[in-house]
Coordinates of N, CA, C and O and ligand atoms in Angstrom, one line a residue:
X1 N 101.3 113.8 101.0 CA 100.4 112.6 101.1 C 98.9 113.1 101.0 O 98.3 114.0 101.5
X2 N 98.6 112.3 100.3 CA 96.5 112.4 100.0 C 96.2 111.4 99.2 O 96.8 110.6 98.4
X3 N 95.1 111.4 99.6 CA 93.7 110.1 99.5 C 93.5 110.7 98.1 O 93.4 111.9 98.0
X4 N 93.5 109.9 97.1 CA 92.8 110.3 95.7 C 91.5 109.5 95.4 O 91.2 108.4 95.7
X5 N 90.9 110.4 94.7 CA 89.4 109.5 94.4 C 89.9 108.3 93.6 O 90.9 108.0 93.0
X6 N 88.9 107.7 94.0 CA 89.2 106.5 93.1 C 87.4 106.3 92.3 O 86.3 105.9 92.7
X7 N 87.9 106.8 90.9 CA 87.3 106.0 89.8 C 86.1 105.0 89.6 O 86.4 103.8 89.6
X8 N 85.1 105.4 89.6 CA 84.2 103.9 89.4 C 83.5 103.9 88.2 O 83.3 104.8 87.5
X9 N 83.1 102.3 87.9 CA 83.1 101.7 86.7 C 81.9 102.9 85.9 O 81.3 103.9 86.4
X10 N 81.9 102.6 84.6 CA 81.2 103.9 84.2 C 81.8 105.0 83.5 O 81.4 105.5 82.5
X11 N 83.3 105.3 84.6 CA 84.0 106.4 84.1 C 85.3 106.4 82.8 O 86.3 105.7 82.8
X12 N 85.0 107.1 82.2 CA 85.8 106.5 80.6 C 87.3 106.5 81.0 O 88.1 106.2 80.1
X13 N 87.5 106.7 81.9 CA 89.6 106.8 82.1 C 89.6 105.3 82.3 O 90.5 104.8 81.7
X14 N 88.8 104.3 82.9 CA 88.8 103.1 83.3 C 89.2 102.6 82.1 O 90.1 101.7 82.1
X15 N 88.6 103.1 80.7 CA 88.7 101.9 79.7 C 89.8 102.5 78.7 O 89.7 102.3 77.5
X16 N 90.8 103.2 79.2 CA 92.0 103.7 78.3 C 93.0 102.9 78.5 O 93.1 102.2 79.4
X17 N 93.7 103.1 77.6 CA 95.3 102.6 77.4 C 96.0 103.7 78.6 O 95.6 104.9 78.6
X18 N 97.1 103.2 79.5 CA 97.9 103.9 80.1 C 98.9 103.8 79.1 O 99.1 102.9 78.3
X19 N 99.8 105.3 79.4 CA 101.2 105.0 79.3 C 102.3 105.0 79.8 O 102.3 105.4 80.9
X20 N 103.8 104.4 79.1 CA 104.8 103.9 80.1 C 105.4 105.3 80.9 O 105.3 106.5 80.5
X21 N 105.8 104.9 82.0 CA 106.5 106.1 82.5 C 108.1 106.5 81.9 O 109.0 105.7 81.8
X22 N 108.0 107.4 81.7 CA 109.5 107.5 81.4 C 111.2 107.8 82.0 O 112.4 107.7 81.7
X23 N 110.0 108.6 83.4 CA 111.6 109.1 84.1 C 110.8 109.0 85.4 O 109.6 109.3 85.3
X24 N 111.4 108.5 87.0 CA 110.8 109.6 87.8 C 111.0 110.8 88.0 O 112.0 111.5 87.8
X25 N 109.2 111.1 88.7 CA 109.7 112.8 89.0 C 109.2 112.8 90.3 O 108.7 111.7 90.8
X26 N 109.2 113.9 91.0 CA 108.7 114.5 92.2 C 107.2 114.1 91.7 O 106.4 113.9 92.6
X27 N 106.9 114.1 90.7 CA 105.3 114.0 91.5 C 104.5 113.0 91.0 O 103.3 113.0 91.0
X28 N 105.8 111.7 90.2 CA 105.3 110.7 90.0 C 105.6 109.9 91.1 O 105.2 108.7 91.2
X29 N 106.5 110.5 92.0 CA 106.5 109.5 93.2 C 106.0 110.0 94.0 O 105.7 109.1 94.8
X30 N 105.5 111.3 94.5 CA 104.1 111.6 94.9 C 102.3 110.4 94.8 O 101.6 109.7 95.6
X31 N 102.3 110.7 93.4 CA 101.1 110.1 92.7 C 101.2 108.6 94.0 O 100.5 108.3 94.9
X32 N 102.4 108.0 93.6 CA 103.1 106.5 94.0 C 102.6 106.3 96.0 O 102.2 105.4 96.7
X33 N 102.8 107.4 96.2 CA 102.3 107.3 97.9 C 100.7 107.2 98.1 O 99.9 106.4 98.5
X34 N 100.7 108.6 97.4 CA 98.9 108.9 97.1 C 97.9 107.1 96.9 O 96.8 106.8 97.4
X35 N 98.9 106.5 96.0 CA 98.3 105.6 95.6 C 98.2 104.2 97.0 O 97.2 103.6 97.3
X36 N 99.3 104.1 97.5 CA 99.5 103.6 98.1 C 98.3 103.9 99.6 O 97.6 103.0 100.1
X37 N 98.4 105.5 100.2 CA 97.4 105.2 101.1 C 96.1 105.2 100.8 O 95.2 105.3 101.7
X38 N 95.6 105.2 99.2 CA 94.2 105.6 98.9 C 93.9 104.0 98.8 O 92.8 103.6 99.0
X39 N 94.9 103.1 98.5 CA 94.9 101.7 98.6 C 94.3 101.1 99.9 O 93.3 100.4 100.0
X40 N 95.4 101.7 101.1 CA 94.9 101.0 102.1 C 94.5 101.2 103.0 O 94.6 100.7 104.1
X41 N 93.6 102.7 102.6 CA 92.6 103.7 103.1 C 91.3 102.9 103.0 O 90.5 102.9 103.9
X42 N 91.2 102.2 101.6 CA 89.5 101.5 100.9 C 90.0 100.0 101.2 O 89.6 99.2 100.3
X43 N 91.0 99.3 102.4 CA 91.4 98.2 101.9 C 91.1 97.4 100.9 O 90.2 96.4 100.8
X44 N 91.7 97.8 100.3 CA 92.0 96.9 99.1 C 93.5 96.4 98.7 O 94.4 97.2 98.9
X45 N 93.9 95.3 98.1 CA 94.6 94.9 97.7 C 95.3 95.4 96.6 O 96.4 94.8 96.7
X46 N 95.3 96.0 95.9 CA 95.5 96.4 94.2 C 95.0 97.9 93.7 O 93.9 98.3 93.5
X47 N 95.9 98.3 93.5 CA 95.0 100.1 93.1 C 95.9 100.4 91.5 O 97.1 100.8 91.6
X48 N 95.5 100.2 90.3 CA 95.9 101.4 89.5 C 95.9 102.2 89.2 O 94.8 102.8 89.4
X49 N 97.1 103.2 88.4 CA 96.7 104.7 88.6 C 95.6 105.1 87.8 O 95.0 106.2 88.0
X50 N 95.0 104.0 86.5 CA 93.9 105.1 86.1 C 92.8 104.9 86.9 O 91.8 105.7 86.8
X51 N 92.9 104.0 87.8 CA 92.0 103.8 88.8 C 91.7 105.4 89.6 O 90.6 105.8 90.0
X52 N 92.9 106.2 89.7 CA 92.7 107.5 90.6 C 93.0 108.9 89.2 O 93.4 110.1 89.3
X53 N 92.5 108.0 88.0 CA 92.3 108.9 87.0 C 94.0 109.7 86.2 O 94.2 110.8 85.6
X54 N 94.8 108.8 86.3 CA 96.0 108.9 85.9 C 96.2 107.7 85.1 O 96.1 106.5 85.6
X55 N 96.6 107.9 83.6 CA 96.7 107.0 82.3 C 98.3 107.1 82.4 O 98.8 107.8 81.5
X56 N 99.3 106.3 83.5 CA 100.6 105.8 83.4 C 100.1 104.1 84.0 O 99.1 103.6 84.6
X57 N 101.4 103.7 83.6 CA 101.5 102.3 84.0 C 102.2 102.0 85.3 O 103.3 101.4 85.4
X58 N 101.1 102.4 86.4 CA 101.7 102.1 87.5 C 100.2 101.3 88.4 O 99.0 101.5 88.5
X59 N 100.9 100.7 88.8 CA 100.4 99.3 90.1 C 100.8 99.5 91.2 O 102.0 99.9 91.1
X60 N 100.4 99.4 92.5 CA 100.4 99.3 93.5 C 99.5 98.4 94.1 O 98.3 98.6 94.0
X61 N 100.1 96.8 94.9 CA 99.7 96.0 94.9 C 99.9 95.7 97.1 O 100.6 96.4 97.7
X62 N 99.5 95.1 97.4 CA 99.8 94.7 99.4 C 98.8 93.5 99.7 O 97.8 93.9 100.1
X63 N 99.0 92.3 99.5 CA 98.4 91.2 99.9 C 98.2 90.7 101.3 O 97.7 89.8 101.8
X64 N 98.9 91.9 101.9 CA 99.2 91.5 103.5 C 101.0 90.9 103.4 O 101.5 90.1 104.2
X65 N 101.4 91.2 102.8 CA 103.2 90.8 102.4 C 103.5 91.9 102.6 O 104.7 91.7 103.1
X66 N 103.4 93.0 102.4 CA 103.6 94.3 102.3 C 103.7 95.0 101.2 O 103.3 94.4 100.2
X67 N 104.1 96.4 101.0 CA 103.7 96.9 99.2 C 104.3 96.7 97.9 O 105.6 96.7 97.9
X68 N 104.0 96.5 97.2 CA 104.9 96.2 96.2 C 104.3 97.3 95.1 O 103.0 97.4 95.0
X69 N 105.4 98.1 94.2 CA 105.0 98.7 93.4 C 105.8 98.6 92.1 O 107.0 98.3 91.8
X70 N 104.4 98.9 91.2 CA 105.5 98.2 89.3 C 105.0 98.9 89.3 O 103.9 99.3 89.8
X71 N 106.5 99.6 88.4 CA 106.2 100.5 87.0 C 106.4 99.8 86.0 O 107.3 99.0 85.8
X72 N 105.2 100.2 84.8 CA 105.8 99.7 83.3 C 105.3 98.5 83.2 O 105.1 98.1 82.0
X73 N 104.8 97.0 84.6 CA 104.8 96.1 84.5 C 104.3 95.4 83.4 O 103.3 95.8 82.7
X74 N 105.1 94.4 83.1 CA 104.9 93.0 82.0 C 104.8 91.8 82.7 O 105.4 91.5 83.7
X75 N 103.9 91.0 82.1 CA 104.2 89.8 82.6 C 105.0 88.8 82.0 O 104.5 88.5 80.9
X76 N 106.0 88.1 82.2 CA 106.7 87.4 81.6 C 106.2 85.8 81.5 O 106.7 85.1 80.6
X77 N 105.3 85.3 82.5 CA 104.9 83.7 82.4 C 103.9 83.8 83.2 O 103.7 84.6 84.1
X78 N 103.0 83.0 82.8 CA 101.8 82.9 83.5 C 101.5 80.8 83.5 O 101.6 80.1 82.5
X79 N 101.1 80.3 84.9 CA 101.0 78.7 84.5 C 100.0 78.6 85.2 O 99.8 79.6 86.0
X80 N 99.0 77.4 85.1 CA 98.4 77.1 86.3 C 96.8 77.6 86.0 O 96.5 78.3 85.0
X81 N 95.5 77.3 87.1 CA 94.6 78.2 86.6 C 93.7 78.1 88.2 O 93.6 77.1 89.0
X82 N 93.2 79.0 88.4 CA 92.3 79.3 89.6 C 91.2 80.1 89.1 O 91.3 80.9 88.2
X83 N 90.2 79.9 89.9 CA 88.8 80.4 89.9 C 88.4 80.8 91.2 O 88.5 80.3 92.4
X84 N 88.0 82.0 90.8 CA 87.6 82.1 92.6 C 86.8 84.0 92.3 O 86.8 84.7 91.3
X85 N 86.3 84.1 93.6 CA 85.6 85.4 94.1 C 87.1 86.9 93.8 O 88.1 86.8 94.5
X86 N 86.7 88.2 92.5 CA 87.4 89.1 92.5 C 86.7 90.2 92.6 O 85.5 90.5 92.3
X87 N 87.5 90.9 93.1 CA 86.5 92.5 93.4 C 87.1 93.5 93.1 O 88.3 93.2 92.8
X88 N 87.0 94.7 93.0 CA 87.5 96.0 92.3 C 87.3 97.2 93.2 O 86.3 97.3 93.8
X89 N 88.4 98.2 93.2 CA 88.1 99.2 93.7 C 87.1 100.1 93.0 O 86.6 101.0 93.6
X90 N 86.8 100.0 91.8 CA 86.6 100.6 91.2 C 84.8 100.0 91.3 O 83.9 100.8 91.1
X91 N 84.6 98.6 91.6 CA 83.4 98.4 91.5 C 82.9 98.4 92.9 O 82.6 97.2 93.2
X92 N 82.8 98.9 93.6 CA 82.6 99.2 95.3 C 81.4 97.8 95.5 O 80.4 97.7 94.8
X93 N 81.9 96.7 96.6 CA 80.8 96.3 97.3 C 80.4 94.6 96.5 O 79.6 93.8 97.0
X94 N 81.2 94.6 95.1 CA 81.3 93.7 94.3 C 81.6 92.6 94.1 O 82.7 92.7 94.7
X95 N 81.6 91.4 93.8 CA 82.3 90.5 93.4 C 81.7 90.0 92.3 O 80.7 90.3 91.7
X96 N 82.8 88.7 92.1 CA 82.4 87.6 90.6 C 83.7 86.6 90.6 O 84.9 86.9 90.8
X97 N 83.2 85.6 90.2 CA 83.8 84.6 90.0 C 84.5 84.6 88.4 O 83.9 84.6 87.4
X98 N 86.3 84.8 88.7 CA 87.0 84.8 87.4 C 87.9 83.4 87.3 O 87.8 82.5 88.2
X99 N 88.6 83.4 86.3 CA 89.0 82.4 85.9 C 91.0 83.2 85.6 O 91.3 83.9 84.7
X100 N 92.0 82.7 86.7 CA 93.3 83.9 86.1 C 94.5 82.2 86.5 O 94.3 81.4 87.3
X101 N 95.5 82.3 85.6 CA 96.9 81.6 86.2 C 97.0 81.8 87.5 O 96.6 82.8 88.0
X102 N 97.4 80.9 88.0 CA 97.8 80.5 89.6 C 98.8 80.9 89.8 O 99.0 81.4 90.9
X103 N 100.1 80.7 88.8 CA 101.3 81.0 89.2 C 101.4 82.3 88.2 O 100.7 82.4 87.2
X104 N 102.4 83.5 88.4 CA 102.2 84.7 87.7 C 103.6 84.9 87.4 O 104.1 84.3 88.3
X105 N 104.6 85.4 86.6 CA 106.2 86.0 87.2 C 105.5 87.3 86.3 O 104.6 87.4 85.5
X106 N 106.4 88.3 86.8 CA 106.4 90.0 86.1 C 107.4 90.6 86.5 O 107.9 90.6 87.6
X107 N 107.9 91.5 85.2 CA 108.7 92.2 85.6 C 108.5 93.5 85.5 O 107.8 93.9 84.5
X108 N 109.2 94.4 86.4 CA 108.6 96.1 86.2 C 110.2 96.8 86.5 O 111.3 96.4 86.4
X109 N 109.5 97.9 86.8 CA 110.7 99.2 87.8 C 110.2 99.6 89.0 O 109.1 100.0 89.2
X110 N 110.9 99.4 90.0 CA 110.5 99.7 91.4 C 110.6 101.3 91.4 O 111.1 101.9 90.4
X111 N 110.1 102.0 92.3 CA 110.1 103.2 92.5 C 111.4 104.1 92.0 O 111.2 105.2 91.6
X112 N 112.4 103.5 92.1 CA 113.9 103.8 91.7 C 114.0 103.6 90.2 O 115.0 104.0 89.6
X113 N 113.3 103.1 89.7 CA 113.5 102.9 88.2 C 114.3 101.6 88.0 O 114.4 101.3 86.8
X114 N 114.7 100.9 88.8 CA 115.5 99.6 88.5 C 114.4 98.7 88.4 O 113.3 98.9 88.9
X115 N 115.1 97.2 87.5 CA 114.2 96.5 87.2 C 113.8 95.5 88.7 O 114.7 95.5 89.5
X116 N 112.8 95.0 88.9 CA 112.2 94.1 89.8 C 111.3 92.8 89.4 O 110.1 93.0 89.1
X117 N 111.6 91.9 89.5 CA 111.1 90.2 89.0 C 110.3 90.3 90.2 O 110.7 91.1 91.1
X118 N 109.1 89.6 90.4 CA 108.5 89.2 91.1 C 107.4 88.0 90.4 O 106.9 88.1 89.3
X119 N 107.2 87.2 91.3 CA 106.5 85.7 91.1 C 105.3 85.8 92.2 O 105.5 86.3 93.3
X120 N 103.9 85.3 91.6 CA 103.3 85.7 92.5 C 102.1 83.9 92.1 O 101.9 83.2 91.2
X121 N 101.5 84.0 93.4 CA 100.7 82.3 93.4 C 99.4 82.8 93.8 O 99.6 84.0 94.1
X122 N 98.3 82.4 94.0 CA 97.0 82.7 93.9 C 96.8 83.9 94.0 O 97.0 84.5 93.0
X123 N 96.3 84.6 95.2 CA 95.5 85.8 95.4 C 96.8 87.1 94.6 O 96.4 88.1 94.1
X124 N 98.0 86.8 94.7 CA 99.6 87.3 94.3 C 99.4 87.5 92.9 O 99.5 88.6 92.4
X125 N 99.1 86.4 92.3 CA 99.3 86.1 91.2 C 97.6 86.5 90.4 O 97.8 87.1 89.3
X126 N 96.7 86.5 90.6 CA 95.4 87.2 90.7 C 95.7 89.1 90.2 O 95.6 89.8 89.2
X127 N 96.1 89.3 91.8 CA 96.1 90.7 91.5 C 97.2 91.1 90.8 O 97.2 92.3 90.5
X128 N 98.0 90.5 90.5 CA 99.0 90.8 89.4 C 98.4 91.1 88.2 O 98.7 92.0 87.5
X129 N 97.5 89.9 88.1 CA 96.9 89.9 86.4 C 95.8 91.0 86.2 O 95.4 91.3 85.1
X130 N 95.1 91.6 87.9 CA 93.9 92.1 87.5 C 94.6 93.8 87.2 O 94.4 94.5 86.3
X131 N 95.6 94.1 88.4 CA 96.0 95.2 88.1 C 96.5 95.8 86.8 O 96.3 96.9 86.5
X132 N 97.4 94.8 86.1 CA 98.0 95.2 84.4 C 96.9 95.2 83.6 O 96.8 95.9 82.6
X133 N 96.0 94.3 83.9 CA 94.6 94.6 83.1 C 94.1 96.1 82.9 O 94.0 96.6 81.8
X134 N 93.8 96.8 84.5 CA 93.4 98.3 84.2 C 94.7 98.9 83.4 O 94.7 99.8 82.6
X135 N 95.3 98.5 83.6 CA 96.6 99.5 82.7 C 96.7 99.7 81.1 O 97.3 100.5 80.3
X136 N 95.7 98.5 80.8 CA 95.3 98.5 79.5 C 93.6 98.4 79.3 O 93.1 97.9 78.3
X137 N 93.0 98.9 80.3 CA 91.7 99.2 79.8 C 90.4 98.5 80.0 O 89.2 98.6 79.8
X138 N 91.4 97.4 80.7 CA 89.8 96.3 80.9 C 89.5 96.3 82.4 O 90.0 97.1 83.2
X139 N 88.6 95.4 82.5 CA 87.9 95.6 83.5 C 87.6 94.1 84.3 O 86.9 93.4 83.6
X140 N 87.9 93.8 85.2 CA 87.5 92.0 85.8 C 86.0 92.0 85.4 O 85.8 90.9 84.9
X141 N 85.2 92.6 85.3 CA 84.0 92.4 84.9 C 83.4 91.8 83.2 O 82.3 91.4 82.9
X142 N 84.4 91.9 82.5 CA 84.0 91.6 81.6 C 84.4 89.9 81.5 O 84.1 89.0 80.7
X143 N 85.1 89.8 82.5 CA 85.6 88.3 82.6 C 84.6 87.5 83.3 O 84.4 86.3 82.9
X144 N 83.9 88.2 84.5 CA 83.3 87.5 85.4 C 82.3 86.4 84.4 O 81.5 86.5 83.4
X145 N 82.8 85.1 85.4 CA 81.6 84.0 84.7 C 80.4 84.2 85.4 O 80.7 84.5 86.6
X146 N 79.1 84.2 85.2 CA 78.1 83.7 85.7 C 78.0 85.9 86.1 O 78.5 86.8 85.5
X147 N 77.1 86.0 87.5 CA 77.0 87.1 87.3 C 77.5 87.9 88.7 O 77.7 87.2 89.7
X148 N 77.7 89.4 88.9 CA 78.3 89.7 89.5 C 77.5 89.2 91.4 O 76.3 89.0 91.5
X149 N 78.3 89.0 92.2 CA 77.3 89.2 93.2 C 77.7 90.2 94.3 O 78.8 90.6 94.2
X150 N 76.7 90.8 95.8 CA 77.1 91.3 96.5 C 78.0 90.8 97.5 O 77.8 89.7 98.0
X151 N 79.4 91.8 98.0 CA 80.1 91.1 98.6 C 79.4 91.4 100.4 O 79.1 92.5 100.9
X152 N 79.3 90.4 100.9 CA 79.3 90.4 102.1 C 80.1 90.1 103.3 O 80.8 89.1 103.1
X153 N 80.1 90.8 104.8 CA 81.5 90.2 105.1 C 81.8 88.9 105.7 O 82.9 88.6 106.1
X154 N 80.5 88.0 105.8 CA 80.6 86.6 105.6 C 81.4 85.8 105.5 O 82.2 85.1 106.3
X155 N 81.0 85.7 103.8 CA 81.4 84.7 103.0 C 82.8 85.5 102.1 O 83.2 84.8 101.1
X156 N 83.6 87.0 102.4 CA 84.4 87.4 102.2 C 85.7 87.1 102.3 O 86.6 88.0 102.4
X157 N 86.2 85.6 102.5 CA 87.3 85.4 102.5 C 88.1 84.4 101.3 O 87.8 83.2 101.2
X158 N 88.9 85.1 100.7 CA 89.9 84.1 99.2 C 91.0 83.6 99.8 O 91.8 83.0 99.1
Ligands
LIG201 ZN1 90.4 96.8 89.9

């Protein structure tokens, strides 16, 4: 187990294409822990791996439900639409008001390589969409409407 850096905006791994995983290994389920407490080391909700400078398709997501991890993830349906305050590990201290489906379904591979459905509703369904985003290179920021603002711990609650 170890804390991996995490990536901030700027750094060219952010805006690559990941790729699929193909088999586990020892030290892609390594990476998978790493990821996990470097997650809720910086609480945050959502960590990808290129976020800690690794171009596979893996997500690690914990809304307070507990962890959930895709490999490979796709989304299969998206309905619905919410707007609200998103922030990034990658953009430390940030927010902005995005526009994502409310309701989410996806399917991936759980750590074991078998498939896993999951359905996800606001904040669920959010970081569903923000995390497969890094996996292909984008960034919540280029979505944000209007302009980024500082997050405070205030008015910090979605
Ligand atoms: Zn992010």
């Amino acid at each position: 187990m170890a804390l991996r850096t995490i990536r901030t905006e700027g750094d060219p791994v952010l805006k690559k294409t990941s790729r699929p995983v193909q088999e586990m290994t020892p030290r892609i389920r390594e990476l998978i822990v790493d990821m996990l407490d470097t997650m809720y080391d910086a609480m945050g909700v959502g960590l990808a791996a290129p976020q800690v400078g690794i171009l596979k398709r893996i997500v690690t997501i914990d809304v307070g439900e507990g962890p959930i991890v895709l490999i490979n993830p796709e989304i299969l349906e998206s309905s619905g639409e919410q707007t609200g305050d998103e922030g990034c590990l990658s953009v430390p201290g940030m927010a902005g008001q995005v526009t994502r489906p409310n309701h989410v379904k996806v399917k991936a591979l759980d750590i074991n390589m078998e498939e896993v459905i999951y359905e996800g509703e606001e904040l669920l369904a959010r970081a569903f969409c923000h995390e497969i985003d890094h996996l292909d290179g984008k960034m919540y920021t280029e979505l944000v409407e209007g302009e980024l603002h500082q997050v405070t711990y205030d008015d910090d609650e979605e």
